[in-house]
Each structure stands twice: as structure tokens, then as C-alpha cells.
PDB file of C-alpha atoms in Angstrom:
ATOM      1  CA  UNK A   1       0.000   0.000   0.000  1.00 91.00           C
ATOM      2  CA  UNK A   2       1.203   3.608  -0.710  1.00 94.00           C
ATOM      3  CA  UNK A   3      -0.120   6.436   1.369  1.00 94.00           C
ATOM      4  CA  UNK A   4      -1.687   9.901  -0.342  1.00 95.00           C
ATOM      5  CA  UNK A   5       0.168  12.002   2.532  1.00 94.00           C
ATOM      6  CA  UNK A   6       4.011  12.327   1.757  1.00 94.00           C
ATOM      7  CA  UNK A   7       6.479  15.164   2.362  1.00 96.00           C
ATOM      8  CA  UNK A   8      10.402  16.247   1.293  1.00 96.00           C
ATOM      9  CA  UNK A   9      12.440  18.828   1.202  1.00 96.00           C
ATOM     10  CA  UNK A  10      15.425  19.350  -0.873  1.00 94.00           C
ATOM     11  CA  UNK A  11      18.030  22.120  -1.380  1.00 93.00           C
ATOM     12  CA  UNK A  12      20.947  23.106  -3.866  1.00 88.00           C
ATOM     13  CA  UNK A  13      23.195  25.945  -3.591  1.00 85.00           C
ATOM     14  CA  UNK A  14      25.584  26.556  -6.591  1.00 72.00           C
ATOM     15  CA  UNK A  15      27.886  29.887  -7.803  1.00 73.00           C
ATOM     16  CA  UNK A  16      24.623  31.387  -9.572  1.00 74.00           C
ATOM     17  CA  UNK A  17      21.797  30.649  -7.736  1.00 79.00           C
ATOM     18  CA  UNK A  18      20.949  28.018  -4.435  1.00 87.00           C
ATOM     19  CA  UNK A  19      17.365  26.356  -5.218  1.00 90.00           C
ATOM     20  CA  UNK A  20      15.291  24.184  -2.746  1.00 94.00           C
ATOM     21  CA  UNK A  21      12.285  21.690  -3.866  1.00 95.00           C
ATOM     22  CA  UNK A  22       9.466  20.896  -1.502  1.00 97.00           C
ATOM     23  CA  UNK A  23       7.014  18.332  -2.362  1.00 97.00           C
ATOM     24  CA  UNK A  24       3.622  17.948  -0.241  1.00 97.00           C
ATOM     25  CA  UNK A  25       1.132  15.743  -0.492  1.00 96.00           C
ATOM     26  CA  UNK A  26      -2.244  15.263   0.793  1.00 94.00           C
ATOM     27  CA  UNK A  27      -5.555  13.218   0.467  1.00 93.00           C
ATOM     28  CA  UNK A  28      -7.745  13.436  -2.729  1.00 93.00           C
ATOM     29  CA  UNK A  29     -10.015  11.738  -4.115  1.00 88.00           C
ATOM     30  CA  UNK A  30      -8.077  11.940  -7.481  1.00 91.00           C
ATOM     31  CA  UNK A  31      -4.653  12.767  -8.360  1.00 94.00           C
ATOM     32  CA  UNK A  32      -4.627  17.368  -8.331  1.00 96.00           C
ATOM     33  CA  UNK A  33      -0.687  18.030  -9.058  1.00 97.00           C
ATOM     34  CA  UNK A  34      -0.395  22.293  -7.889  1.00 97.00           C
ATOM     35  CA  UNK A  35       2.810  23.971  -9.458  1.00 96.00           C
ATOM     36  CA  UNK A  36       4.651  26.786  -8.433  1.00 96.00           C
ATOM     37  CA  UNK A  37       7.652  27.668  -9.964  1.00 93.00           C
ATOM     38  CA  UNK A  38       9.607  30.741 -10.882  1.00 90.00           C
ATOM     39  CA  UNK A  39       7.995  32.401 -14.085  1.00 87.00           C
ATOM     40  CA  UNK A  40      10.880  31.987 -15.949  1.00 84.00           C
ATOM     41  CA  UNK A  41      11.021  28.219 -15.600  1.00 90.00           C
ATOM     42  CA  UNK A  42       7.115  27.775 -16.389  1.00 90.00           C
ATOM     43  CA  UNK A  43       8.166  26.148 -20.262  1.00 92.00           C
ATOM     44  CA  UNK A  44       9.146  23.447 -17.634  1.00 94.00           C
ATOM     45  CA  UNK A  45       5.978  22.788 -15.651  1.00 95.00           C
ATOM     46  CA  UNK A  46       4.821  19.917 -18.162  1.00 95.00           C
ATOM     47  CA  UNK A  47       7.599  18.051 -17.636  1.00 95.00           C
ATOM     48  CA  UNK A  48       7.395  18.238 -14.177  1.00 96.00           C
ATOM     49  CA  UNK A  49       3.694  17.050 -13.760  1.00 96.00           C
ATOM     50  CA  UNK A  50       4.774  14.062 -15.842  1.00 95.00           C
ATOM     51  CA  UNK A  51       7.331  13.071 -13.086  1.00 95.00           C
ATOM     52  CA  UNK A  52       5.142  13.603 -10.248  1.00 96.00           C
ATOM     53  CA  UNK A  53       2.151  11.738 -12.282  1.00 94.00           C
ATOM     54  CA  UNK A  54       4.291   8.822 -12.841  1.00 94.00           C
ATOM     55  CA  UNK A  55       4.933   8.227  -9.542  1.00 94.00           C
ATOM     56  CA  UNK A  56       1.549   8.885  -7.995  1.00 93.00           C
ATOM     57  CA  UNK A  57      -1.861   7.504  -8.573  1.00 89.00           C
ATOM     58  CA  UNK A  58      -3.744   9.602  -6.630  1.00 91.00           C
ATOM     59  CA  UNK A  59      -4.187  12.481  -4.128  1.00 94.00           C
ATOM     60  CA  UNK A  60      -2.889  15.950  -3.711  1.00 96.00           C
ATOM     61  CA  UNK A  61       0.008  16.939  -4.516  1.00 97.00           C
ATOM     62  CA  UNK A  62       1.967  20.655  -4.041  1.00 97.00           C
ATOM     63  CA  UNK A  63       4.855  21.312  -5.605  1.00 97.00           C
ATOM     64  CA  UNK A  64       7.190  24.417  -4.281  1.00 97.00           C
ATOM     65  CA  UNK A  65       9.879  25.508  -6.558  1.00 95.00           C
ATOM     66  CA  UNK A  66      12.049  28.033  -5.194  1.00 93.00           C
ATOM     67  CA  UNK A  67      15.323  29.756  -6.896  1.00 88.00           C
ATOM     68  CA  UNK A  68      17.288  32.659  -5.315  1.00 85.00           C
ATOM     69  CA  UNK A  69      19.786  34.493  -7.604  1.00 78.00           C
ATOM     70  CA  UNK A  70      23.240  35.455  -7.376  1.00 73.00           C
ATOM     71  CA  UNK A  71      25.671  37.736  -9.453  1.00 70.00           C
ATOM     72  CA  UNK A  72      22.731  37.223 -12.609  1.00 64.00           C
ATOM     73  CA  UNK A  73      24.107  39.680 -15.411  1.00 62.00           C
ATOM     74  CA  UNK A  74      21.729  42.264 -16.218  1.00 64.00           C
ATOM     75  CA  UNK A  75      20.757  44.774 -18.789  1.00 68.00           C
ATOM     76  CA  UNK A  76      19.370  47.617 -18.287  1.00 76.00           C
ATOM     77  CA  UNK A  77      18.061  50.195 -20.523  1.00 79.00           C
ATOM     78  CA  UNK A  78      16.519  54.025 -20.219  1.00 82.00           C
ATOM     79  CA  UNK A  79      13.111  54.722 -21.502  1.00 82.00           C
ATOM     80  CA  UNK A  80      13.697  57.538 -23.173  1.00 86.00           C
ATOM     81  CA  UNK A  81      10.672  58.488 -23.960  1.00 87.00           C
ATOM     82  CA  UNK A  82       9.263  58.269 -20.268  1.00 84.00           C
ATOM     83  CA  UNK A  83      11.808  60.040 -19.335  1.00 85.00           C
ATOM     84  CA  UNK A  84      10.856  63.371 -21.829  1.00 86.00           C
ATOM     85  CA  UNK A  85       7.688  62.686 -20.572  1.00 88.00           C
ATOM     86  CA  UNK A  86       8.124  62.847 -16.780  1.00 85.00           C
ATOM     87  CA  UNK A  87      10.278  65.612 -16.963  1.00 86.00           C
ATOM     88  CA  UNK A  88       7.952  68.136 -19.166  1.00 87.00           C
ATOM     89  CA  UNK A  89       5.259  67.130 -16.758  1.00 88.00           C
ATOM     90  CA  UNK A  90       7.251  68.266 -13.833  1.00 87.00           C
ATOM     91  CA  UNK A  91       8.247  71.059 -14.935  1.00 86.00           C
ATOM     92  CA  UNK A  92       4.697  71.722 -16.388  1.00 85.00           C
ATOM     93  CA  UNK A  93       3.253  71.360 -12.273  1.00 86.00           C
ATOM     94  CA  UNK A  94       6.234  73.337 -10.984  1.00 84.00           C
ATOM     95  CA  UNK A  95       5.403  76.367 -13.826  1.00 82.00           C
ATOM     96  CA  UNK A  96       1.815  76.037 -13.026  1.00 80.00           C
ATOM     97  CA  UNK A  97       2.714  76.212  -9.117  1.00 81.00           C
ATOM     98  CA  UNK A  98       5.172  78.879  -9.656  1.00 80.00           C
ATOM     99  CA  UNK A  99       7.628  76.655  -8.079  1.00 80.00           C
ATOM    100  CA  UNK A 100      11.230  76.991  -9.114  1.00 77.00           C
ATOM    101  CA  UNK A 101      12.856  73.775  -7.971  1.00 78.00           C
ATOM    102  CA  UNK A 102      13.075  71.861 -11.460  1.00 76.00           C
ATOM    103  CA  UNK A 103      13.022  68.309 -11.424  1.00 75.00           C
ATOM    104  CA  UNK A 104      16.366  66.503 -10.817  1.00 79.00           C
ATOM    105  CA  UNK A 105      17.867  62.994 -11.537  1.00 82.00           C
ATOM    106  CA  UNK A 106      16.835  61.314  -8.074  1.00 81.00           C
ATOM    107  CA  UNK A 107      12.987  62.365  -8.660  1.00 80.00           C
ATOM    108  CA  UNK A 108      13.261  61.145 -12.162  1.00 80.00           C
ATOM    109  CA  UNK A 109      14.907  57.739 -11.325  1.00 79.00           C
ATOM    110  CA  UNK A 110      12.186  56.812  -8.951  1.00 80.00           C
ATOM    111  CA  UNK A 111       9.195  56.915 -11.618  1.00 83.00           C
ATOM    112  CA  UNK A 112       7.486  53.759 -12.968  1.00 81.00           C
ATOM    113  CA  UNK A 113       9.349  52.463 -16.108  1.00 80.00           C
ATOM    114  CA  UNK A 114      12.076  54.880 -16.555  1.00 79.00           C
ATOM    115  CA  UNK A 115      14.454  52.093 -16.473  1.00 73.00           C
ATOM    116  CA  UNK A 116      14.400  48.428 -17.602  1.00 72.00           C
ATOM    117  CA  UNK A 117      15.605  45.869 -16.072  1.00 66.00           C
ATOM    118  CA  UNK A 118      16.046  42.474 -17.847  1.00 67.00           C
ATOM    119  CA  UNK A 119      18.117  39.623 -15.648  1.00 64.00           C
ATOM    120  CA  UNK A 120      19.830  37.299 -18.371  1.00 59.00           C
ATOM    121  CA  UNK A 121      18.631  33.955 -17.255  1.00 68.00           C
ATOM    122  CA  UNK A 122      19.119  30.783 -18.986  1.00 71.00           C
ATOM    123  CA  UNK A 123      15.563  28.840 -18.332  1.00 77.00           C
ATOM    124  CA  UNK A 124      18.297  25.557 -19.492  1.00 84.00           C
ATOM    125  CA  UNK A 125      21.063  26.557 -17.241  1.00 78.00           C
ATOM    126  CA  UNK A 126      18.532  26.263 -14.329  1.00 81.00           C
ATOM    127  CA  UNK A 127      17.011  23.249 -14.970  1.00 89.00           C
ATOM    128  CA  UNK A 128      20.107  21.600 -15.700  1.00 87.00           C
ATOM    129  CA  UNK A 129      20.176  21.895 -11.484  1.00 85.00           C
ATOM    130  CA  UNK A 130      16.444  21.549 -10.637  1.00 90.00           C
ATOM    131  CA  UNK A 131      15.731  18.608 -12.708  1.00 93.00           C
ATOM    132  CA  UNK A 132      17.831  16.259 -10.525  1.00 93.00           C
ATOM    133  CA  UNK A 133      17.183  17.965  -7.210  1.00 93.00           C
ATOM    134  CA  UNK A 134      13.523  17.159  -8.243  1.00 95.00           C
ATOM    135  CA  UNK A 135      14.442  13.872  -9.208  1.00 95.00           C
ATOM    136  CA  UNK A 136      16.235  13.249  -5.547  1.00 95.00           C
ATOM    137  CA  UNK A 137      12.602  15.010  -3.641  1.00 96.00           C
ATOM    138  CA  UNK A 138      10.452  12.885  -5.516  1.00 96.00           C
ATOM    139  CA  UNK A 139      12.760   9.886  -4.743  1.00 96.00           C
ATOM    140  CA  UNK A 140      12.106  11.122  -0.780  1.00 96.00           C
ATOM    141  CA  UNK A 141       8.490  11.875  -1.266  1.00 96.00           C
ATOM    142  CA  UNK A 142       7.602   7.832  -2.659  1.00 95.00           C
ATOM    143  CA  UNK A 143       9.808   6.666   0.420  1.00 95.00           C
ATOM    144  CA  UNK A 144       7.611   8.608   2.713  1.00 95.00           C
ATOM    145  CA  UNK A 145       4.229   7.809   1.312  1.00 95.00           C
ATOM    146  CA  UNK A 146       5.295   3.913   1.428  1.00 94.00           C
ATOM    147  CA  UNK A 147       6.568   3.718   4.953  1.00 94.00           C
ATOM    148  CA  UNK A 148       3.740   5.465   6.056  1.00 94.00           C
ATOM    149  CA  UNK A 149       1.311   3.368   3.566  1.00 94.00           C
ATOM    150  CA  UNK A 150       3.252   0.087   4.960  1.00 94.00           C
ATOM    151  CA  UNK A 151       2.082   1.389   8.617  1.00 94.00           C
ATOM    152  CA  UNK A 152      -1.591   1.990   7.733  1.00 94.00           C
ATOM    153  CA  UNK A 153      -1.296  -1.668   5.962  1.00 95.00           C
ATOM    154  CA  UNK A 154      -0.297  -2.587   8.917  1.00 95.00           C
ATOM    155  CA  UNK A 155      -3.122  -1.296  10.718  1.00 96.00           C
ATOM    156  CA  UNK A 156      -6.002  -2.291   8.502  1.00 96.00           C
ATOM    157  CA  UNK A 157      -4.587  -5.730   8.489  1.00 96.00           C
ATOM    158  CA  UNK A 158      -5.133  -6.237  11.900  1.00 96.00           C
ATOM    159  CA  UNK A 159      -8.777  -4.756  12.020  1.00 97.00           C
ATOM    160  CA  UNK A 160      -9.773  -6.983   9.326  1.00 97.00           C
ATOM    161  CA  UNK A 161      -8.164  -9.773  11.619  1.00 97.00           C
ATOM    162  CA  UNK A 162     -10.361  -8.713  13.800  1.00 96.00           C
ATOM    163  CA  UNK A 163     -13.644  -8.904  11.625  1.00 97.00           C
ATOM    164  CA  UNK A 164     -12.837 -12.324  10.545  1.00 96.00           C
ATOM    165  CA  UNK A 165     -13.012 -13.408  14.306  1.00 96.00           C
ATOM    166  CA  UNK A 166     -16.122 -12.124  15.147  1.00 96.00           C
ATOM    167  CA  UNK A 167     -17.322 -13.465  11.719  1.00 95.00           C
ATOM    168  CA  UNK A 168     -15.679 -17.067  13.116  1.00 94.00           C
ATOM    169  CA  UNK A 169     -17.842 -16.498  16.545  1.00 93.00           C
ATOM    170  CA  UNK A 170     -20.757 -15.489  14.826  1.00 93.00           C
ATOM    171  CA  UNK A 171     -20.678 -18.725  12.367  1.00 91.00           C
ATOM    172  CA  UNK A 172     -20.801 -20.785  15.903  1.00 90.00           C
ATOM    173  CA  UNK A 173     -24.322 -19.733  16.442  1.00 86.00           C
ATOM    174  CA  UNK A 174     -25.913 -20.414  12.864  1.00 82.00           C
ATOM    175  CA  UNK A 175     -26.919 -23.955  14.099  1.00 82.00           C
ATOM    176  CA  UNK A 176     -28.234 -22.362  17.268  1.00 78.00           C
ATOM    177  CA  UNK A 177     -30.186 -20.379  14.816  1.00 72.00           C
ATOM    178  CA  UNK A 178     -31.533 -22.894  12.513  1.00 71.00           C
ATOM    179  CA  UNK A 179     -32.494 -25.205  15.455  1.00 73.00           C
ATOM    180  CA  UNK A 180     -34.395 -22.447  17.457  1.00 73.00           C
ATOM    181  CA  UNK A 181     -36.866 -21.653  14.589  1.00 71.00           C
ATOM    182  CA  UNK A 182     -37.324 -25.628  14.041  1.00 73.00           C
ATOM    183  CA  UNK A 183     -37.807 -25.498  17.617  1.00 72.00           C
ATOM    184  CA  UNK A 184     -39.747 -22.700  17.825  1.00 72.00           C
ATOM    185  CA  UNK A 185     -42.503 -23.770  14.874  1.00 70.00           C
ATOM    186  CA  UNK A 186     -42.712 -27.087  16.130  1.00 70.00           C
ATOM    187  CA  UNK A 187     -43.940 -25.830  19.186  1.00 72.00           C
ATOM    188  CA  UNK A 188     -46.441 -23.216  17.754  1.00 69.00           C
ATOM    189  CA  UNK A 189     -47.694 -26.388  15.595  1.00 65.00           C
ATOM    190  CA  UNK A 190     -48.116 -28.528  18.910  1.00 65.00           C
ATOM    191  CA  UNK A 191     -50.476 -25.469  20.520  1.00 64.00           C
ATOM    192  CA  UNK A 192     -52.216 -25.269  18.089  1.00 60.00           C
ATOM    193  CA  UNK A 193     -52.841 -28.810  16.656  1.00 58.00           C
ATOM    194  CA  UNK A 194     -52.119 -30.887  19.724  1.00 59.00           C
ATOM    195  CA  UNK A 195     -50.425 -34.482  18.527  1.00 61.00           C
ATOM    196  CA  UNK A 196     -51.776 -34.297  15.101  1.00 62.00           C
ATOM    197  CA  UNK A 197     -48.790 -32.553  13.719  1.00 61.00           C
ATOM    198  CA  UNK A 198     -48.046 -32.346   9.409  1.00 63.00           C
ATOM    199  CA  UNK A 199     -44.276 -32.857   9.526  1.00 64.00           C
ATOM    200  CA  UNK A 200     -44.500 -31.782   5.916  1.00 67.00           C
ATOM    201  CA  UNK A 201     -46.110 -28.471   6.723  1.00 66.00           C
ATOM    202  CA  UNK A 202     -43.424 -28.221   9.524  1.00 62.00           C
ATOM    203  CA  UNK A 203     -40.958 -28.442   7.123  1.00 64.00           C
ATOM    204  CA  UNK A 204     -42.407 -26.050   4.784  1.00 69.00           C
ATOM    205  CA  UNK A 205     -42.609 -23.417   7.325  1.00 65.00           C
ATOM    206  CA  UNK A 206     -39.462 -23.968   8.989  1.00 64.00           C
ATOM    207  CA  UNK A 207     -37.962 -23.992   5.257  1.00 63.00           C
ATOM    208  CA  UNK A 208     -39.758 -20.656   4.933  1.00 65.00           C
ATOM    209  CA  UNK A 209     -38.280 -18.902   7.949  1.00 65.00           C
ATOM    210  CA  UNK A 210     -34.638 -20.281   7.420  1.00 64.00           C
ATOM    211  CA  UNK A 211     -35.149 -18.678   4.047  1.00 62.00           C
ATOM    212  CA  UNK A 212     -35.881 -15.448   5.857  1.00 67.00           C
ATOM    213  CA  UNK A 213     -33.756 -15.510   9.401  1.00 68.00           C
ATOM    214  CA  UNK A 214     -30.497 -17.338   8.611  1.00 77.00           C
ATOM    215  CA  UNK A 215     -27.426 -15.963   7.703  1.00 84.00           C
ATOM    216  CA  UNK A 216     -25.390 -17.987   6.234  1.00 85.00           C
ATOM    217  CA  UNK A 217     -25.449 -16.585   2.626  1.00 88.00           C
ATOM    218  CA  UNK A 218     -24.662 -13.337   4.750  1.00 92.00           C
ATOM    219  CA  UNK A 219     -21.755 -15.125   6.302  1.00 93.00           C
ATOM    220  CA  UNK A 220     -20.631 -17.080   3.016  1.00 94.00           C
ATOM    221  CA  UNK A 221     -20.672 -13.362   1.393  1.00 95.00           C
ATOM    222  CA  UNK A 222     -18.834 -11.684   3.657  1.00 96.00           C
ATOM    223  CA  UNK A 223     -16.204 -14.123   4.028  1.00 96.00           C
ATOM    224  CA  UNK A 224     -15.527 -13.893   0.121  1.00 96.00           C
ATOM    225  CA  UNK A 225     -15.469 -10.025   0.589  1.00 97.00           C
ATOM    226  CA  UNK A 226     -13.017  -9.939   3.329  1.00 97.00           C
ATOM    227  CA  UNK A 227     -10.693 -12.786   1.607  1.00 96.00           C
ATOM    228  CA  UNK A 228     -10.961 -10.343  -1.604  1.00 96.00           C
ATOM    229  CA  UNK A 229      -9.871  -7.747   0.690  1.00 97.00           C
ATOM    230  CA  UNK A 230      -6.940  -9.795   1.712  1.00 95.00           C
ATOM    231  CA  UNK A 231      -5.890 -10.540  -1.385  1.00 95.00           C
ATOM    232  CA  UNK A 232      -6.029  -7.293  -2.933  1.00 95.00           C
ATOM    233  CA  UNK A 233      -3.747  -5.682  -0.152  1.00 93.00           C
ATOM    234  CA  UNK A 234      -1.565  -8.713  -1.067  1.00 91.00           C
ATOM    235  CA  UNK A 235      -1.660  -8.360  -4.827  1.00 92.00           C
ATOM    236  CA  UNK A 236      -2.856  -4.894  -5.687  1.00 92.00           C
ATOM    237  CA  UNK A 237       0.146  -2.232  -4.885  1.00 88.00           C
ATOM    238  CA  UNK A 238      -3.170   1.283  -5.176  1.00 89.00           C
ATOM    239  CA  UNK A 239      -5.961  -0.901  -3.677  1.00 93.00           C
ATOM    240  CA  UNK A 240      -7.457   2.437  -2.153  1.00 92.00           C
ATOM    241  CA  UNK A 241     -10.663   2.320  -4.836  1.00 91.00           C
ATOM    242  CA  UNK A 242     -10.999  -1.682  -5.021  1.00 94.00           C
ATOM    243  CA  UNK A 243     -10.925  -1.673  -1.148  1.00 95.00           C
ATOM    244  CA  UNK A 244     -13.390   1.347  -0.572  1.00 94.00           C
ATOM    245  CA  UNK A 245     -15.678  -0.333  -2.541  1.00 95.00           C
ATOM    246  CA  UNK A 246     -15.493  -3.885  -0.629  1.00 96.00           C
ATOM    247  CA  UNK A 247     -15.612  -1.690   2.213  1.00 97.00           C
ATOM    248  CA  UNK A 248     -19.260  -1.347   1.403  1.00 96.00           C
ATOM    249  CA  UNK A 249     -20.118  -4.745   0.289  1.00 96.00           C
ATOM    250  CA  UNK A 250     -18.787  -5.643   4.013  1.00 97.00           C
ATOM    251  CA  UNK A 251     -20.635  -3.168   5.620  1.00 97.00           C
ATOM    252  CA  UNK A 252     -24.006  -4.629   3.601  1.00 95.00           C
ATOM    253  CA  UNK A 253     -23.526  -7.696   5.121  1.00 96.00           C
ATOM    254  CA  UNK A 254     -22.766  -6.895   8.746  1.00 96.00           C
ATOM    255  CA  UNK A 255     -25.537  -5.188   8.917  1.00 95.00           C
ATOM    256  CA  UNK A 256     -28.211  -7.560   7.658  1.00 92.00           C
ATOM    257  CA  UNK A 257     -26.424 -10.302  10.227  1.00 92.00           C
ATOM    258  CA  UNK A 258     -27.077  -7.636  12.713  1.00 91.00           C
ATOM    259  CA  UNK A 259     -30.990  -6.732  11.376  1.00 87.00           C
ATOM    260  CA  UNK A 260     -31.946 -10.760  10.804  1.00 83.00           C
ATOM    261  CA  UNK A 261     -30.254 -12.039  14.147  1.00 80.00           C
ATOM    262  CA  UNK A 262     -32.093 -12.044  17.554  1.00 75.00           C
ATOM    263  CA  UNK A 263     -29.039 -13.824  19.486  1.00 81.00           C
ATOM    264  CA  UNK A 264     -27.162 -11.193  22.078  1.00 88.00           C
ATOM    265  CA  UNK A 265     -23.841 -12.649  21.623  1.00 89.00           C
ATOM    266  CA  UNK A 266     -24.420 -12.631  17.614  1.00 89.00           C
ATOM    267  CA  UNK A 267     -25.367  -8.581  17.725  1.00 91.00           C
ATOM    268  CA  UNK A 268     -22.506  -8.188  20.084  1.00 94.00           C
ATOM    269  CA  UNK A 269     -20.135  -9.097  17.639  1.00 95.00           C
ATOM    270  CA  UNK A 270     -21.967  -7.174  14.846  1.00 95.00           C
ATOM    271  CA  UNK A 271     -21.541  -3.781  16.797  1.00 96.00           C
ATOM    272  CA  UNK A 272     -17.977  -4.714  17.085  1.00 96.00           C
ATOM    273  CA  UNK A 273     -17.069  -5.598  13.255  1.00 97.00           C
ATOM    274  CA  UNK A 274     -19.242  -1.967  12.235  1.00 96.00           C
ATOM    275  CA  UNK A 275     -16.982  -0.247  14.751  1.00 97.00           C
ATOM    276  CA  UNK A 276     -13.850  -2.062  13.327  1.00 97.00           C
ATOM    277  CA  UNK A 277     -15.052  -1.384   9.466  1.00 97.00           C
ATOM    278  CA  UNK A 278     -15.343   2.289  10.426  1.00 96.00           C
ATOM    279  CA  UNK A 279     -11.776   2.229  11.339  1.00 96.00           C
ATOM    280  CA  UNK A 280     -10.432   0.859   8.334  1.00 96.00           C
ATOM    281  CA  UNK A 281     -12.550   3.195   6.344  1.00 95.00           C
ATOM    282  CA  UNK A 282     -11.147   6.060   7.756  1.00 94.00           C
ATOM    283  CA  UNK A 283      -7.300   4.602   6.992  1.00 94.00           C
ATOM    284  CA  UNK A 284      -8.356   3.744   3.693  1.00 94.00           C
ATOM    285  CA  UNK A 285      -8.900   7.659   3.229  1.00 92.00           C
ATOM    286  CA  UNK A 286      -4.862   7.584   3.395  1.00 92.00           C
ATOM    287  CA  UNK A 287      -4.136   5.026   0.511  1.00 93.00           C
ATOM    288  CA  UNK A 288      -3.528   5.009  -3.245  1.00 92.00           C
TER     289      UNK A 288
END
């Protein structure tokens, strides 16, 4: 079993830039892969979905790409036309003010777009260093979700061990069952018809009410979902959607035990495999 929830950090630093890679990743019902990345290495973001999406199934997964520069070349250039413009409007307020300070360089430099910047980055150069640091987080992140998936296997293993011995104790009283409604319509027979009793209309009825009060179909079932359960944590390495849905054909079953029996010690067990299947329904939230 692999988990949803995973986490790793990772972290570069180089003569141009240091870089760090944080992966995060949280339950979902499908697989939601959030990118954020420097603007500059966007062209990249494809690529980067296809790593994370070949690795994971499902769930929620952020991915934090951060780059801080250092000693980046950089052009800049004078907007000469802002410039013009700035100025004749300053000296257009200070005329119309009758103020006689003109505008100077430090005034002029701080306006919007008087000067471009451009950094000389080479998207390539940079990814030549993020692709294996996110090649070494995502290496982190599947080791995380496993040993925590491996610990909720863990876990739902043992509930379902569980399930399958109150389903044992429960299978103990089916011929208590059976023998109580034979019991029980013989008698009615005998009150009503003294010693001329119709074994064949016994039978009948008796067939009737085993028909509609015994549970071993419900027992037979639910011991083929649970050993498909088994087996799919066995065979299946993203059981998560398999297992949710046997999850419900279990629950089906318990409860119609629990609704057809009349036997204390049979709907004490019931209450304790719905309580058990609740448990493993919330871990299964966790898994692929």
C-alpha cells in the first residue's frame, strides 16, 4: 500500500543561484498536481507534472519551486521616452505652481518604467540543477508515502483480523439459529394442533423462515469479501478504490447479520465488526 500524505524537502546551492524543492502531499479523491515555480522556468511545468504523475496515482500533490539568484548579469536600458515625458510634466506642475525647484535625476529615477531591467537567465542553465534535485525530492516523497502506507497496511490488516473473528464467533451460532426456529414452529404447531402434527407443513414453514432468518449466505458473502480484501492488499500495490468499494459490500452484510439475528452474543459481535469497518474506512482515506 502507498499512502496519499508524503512530504520532502530538498536544497541546492551553486555559484549562480541556491534552489530548494518541496514536495507535499495530501488526500484526494483523485490525483490534483499544484505547481509553483519561478515564471521563468514555467516552459518546464509539463515536464514536471509528468514526473510527479508517474509516480503517484492519486491524491494531492503541491509542488514548491524556489530559486534565489546570485551575481545574474543584467541589462538595463533608459526609456527615453518616459523620461521626456516625466520631466515636461514636472516642470509643467512646478510652472503652473510657480515653483522653481526643477526636477532633478533622483525624482526622475524613482518613476514607474524609466528604467528596464532584464536579468539574463538561462531557463536551461537552471534546470540543468532543478531537474535532478527534483528527481532526488520525488525519490524522498515515494519513500515517505510507502513507509507510512506500509504502517496503515499494517493497521487495517489487523482490524480486518479482527472482523474475521467475530465473523468465526458469529458462524458458531448459525446452528443455534436454525435449530431455534425448528424449535420454535414445532412448538407453535403442537399449541395449536395438539399431537396431530403435518411434519410436511413443519418443514415447509421452517424452510420458509430459514429462508428469511439465517445468515449464512450473509456469512458465506462476507467471508468472500473480506478474503478479496486480503488478497487485494496482497496483490494490488493502489488498492485504495478496489478496497473502498469492498468496504461497502462488508458493511451490507454486517448489517443484515445484525438486522436478521435475535441472538445477544451474535449482535454483540456485529456492533464490534461496524466499529472495526469504520476504522479501516477512515485509513483507507490515506491510501492510493
Amino acid at each position: 500500500m502507498v499512502s496519499m500524505t508524503g512530504y520532502a524537502y530538498c536544497e541546492k546551492a551553486g555559484q549562480d543561484f541556491s534552489a530548494s524543492l518541496e514536495l507535499k502531499g495530501y488526500n484526494n479523491r483523485y490525483l490534483e498536481i499544484n505547481v509553483n515555480l519561478p515564471p521563468w522556468l514555467s516552459v518546464y511545468e509539463s515536464k514536471i507534472r509528468e514526473k510527479i504523475s508517474s509516480y503517484c496515482g492519486r491524491g494531492k500533490v503541491d509542488v514548491y519551486i524556489r530559486v534565489r539568484e546570485h551575481n545574474v548579469p543584467v541589462n538595463i536600458t533608459v526609456n527615453k521616452n518616459a523620461v521626456r515625458s516625466y520631466f515636461n510634466a514636472m516642470n509643467e506642475i512646478a510652472k503652473e505652481l510657480g515653483i522653481k525647484e526643477k526636477p532633478g535625476l533622483k525624482e526622475l529615477l524613482q518613476m514607474e518604467s524609466v528604467l528596464e531591467i532584464e536579468k539574463n537567465r538561462d531557463s536551461e542553465h537552471y534546470w540543468q540543477d532543478v531537474q535532478p534535485l527534483l528527481d532526488e525530492a520525488v525519490q524522498v516523497f515515494c519513500r515517505e508515502r510507502e513507509r507510512e502506507g506500509k504502517h496503515t497496511e499494517n493497521d487495517i490488516l489487523s482490524n480486518l483480523e479482527k472482523i474475521e473473528k467475530s465473523l468465526e464467533m458469529i458462524n458458531t451460532f448459525v446452528p443455534v439459529v436454525e435449530q431455534d426456529l425448528k424449535d420454535n414452529i414445532r412448538t407453535r404447531f403442537a399449541d395449536l394442533l395438539g399431537s396431530q402434527i403435518d411434519e410436511n407443513r413443519i418443514l415447509t414453514e421452517t424452510a420458509s423462515l430459514l429462508l428469511k432468518y439465517t445468515i449464512s449466505e450473509e456469512i458465506s458473502r462476507l467471508s468472500s469479501h473480506l478474503s478479496e480484501f486480503r488478497k487485494e492488499t496482497e496483490e494490488n500495490p493502489r488498492p485504495g478504490k478496489k478496497l473502498d468499494f469492498l468496504c461497502q459490500e462488508i458493511n451490507r452484510e454486517i448489517n443484515t447479520i445484525g438486522s436478521k439475528s435475535a441472538i445477544i452474543e451474535v449482535n454483540s459481535e456485529v456492533v464490534k465488526m461496524k466499529e472495526t469497518l469504520e476504522n479501516i474506512r477512515e485509513q483507507l482515506r490515506n491510501i492510493e
